[in-house]
PDB file of C-alpha atoms in Angstrom:
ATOM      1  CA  UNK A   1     141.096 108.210  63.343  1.00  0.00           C
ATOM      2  CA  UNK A   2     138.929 106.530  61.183  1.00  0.00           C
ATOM      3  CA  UNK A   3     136.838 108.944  58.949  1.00  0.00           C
ATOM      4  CA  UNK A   4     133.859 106.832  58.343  1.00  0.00           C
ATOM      5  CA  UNK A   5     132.168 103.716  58.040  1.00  0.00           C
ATOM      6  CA  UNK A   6     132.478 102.313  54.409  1.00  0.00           C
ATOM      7  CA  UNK A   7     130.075  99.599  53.462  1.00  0.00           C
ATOM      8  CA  UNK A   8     128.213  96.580  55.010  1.00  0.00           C
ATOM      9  CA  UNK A   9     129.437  93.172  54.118  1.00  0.00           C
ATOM     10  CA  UNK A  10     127.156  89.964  54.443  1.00  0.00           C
ATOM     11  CA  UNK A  11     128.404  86.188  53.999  1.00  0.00           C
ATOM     12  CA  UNK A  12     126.318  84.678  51.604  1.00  0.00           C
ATOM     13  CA  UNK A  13     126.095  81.620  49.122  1.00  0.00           C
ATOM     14  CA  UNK A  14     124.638  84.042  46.374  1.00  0.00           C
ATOM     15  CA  UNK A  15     125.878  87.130  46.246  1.00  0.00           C
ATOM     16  CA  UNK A  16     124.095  88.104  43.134  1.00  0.00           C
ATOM     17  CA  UNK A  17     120.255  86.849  44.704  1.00  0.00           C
ATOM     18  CA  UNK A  18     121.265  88.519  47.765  1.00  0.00           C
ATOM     19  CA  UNK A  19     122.401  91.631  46.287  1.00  0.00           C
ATOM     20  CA  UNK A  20     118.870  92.136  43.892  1.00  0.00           C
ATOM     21  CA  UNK A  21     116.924  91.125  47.017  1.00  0.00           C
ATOM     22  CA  UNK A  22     118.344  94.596  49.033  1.00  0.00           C
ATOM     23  CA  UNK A  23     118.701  96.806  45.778  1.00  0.00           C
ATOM     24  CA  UNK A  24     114.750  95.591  45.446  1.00  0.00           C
ATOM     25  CA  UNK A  25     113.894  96.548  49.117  1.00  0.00           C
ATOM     26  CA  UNK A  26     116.071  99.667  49.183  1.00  0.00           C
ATOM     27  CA  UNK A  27     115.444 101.064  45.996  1.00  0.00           C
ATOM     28  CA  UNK A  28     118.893 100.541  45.068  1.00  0.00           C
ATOM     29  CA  UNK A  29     120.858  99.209  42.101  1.00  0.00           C
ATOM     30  CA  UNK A  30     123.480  96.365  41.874  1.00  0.00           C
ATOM     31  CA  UNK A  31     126.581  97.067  41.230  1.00  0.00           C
ATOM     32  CA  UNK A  32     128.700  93.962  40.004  1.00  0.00           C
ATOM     33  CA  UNK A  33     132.306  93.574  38.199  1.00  0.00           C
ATOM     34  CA  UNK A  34     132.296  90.174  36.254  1.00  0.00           C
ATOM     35  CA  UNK A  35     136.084  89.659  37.075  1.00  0.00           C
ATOM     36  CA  UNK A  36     134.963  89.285  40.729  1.00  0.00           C
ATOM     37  CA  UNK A  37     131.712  87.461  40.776  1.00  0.00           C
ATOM     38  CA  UNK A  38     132.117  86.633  44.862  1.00  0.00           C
ATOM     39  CA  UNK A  39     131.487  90.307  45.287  1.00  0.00           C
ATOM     40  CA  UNK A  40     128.582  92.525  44.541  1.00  0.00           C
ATOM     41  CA  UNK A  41     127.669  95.704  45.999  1.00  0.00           C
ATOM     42  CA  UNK A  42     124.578  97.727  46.397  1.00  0.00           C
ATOM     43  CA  UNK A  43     124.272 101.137  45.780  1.00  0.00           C
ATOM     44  CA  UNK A  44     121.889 104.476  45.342  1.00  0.00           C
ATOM     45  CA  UNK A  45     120.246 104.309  48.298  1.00  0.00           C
ATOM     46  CA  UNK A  46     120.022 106.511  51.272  1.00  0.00           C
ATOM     47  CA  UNK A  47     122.212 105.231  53.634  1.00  0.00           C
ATOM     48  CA  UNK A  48     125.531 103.011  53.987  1.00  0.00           C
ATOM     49  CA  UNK A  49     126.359 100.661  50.605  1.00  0.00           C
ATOM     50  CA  UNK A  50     125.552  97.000  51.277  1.00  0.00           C
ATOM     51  CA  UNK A  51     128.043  94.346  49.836  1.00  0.00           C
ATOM     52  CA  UNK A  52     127.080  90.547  49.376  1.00  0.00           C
ATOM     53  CA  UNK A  53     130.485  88.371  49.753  1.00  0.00           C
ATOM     54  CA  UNK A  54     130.041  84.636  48.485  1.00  0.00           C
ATOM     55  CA  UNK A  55     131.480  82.359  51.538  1.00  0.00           C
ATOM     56  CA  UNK A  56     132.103  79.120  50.862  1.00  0.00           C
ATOM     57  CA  UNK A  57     129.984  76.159  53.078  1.00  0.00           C
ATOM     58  CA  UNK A  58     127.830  79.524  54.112  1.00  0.00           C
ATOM     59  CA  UNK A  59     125.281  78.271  56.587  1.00  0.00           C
ATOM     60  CA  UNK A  60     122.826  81.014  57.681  1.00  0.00           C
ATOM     61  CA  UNK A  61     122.679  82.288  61.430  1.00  0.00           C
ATOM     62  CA  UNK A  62     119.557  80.863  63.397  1.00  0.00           C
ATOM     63  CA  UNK A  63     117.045  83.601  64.688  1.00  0.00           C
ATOM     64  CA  UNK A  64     116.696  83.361  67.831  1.00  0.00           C
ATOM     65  CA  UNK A  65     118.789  80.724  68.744  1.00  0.00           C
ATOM     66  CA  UNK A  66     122.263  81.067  68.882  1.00  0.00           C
ATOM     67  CA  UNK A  67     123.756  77.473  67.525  1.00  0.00           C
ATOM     68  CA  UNK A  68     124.645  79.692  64.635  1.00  0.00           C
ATOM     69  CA  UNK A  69     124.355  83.241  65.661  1.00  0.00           C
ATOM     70  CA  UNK A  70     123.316  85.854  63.820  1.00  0.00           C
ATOM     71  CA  UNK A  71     126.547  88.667  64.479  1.00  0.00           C
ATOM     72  CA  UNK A  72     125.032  91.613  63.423  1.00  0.00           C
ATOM     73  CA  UNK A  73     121.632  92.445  61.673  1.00  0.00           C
ATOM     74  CA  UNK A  74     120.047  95.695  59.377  1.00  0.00           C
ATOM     75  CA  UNK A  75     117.454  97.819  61.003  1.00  0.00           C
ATOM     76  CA  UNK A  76     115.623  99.819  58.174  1.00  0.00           C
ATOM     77  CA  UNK A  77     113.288 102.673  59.165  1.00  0.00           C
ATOM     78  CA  UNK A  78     110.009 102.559  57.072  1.00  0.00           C
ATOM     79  CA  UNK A  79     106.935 104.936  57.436  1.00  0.00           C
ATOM     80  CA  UNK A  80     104.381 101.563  56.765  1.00  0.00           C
ATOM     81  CA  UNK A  81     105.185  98.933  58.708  1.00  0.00           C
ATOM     82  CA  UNK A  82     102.252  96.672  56.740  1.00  0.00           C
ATOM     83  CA  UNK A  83     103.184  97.849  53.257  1.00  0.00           C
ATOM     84  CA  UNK A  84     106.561  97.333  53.902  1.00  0.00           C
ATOM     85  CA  UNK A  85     106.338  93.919  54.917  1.00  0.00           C
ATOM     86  CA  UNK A  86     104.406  92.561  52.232  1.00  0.00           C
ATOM     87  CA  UNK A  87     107.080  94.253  49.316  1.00  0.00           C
ATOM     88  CA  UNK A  88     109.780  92.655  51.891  1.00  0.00           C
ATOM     89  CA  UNK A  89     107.913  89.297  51.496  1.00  0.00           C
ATOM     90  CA  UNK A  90     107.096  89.844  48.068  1.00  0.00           C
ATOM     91  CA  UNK A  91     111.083  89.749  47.478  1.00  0.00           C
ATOM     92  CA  UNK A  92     111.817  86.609  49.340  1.00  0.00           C
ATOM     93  CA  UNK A  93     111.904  87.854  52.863  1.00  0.00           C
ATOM     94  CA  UNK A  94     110.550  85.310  55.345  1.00  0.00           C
ATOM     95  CA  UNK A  95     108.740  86.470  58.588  1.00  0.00           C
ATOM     96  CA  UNK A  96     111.153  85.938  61.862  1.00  0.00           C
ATOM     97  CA  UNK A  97     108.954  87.843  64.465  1.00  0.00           C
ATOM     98  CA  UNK A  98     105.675  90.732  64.313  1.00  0.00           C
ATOM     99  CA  UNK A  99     107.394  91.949  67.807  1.00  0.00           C
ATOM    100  CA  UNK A 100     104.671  95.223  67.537  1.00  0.00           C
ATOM    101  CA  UNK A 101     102.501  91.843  68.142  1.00  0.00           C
ATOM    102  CA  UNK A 102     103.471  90.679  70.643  1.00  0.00           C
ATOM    103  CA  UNK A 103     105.034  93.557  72.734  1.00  0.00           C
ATOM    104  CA  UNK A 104     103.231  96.839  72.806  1.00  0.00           C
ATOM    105  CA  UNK A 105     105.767  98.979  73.109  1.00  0.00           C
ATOM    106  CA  UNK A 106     107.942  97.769  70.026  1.00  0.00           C
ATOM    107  CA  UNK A 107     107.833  99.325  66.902  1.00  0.00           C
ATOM    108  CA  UNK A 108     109.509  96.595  64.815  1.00  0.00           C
ATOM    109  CA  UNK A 109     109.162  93.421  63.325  1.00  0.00           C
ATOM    110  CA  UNK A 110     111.934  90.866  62.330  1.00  0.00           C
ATOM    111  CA  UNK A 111     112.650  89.006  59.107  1.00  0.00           C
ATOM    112  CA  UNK A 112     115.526  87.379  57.705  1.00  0.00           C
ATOM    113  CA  UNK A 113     116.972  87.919  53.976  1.00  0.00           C
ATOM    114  CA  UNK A 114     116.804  85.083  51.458  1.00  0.00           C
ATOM    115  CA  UNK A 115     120.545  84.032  52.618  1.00  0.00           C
ATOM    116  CA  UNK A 116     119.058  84.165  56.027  1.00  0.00           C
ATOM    117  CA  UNK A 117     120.281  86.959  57.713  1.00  0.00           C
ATOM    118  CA  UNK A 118     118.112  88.882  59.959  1.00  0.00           C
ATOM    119  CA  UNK A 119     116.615  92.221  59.454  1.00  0.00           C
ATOM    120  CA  UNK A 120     114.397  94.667  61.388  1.00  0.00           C
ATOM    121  CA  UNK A 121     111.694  96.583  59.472  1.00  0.00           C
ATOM    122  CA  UNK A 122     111.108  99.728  62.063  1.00  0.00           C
ATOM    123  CA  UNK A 123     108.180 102.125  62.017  1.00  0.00           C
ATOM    124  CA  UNK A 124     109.565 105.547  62.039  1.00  0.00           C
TER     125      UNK A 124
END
């Protein structure tokens, strides 16, 4: 039986930008060995470690659409949804969707990482 989930792995074309970016949002720290530069975790943060894996000819998924689709994405619970958003922007996120705008019910919005990937900022 497997014991327990390990770490988070995103495909990237920067690991390094793309690591900083979630230690930034998450109040983490990156954690890099210089004899494997196409690997760089991040640590120190509540939660599951995040690592950023360069792939070569990386091309980032498409939000909504699914010509490239997006295989998984990070939900993050936050207790400011607005605060949040502009630190996440601040870093380099871009805005994908203000969902709480446009459904009622939602309590999330969506944004993609500066490699692209998309992410879910979710009011607790």
């Amino acid at each position: 039986m497997i014991r327990k989930l390990q770490m988070v792995a995103l495909d990237c074309a920067d690991p390094v930008r793309l690591a900083q970016f979630y230690a930034e949002l998450l109040g983490g720290r990156v954690v890099a060995d210089p004899d494997t530069p196409e690997w760089v975790e991040v640590h120190g943060f509540e939660g599951i470690p995040l690592a950023c894996q360069r792939a070569d000819g990386y091309r980032p998924p498409e939000w909504p659409g699914q010509d490239r689709p997006q295989q998984l994405h990070l939900d993050f619970d936050v207790d400011d949804l607005d605060g949040e958003e502009e630190r996440a922007l601040s870093l380099g996120a871009t805005v994908l969707e203000r969902t709480d705008q446009l459904r009622p019910e939602a309590n999330w919005r969506v944004y993609a990482d500066p490699a692209g990937h998309p992410f879910c900022l979710c009011l607790h």
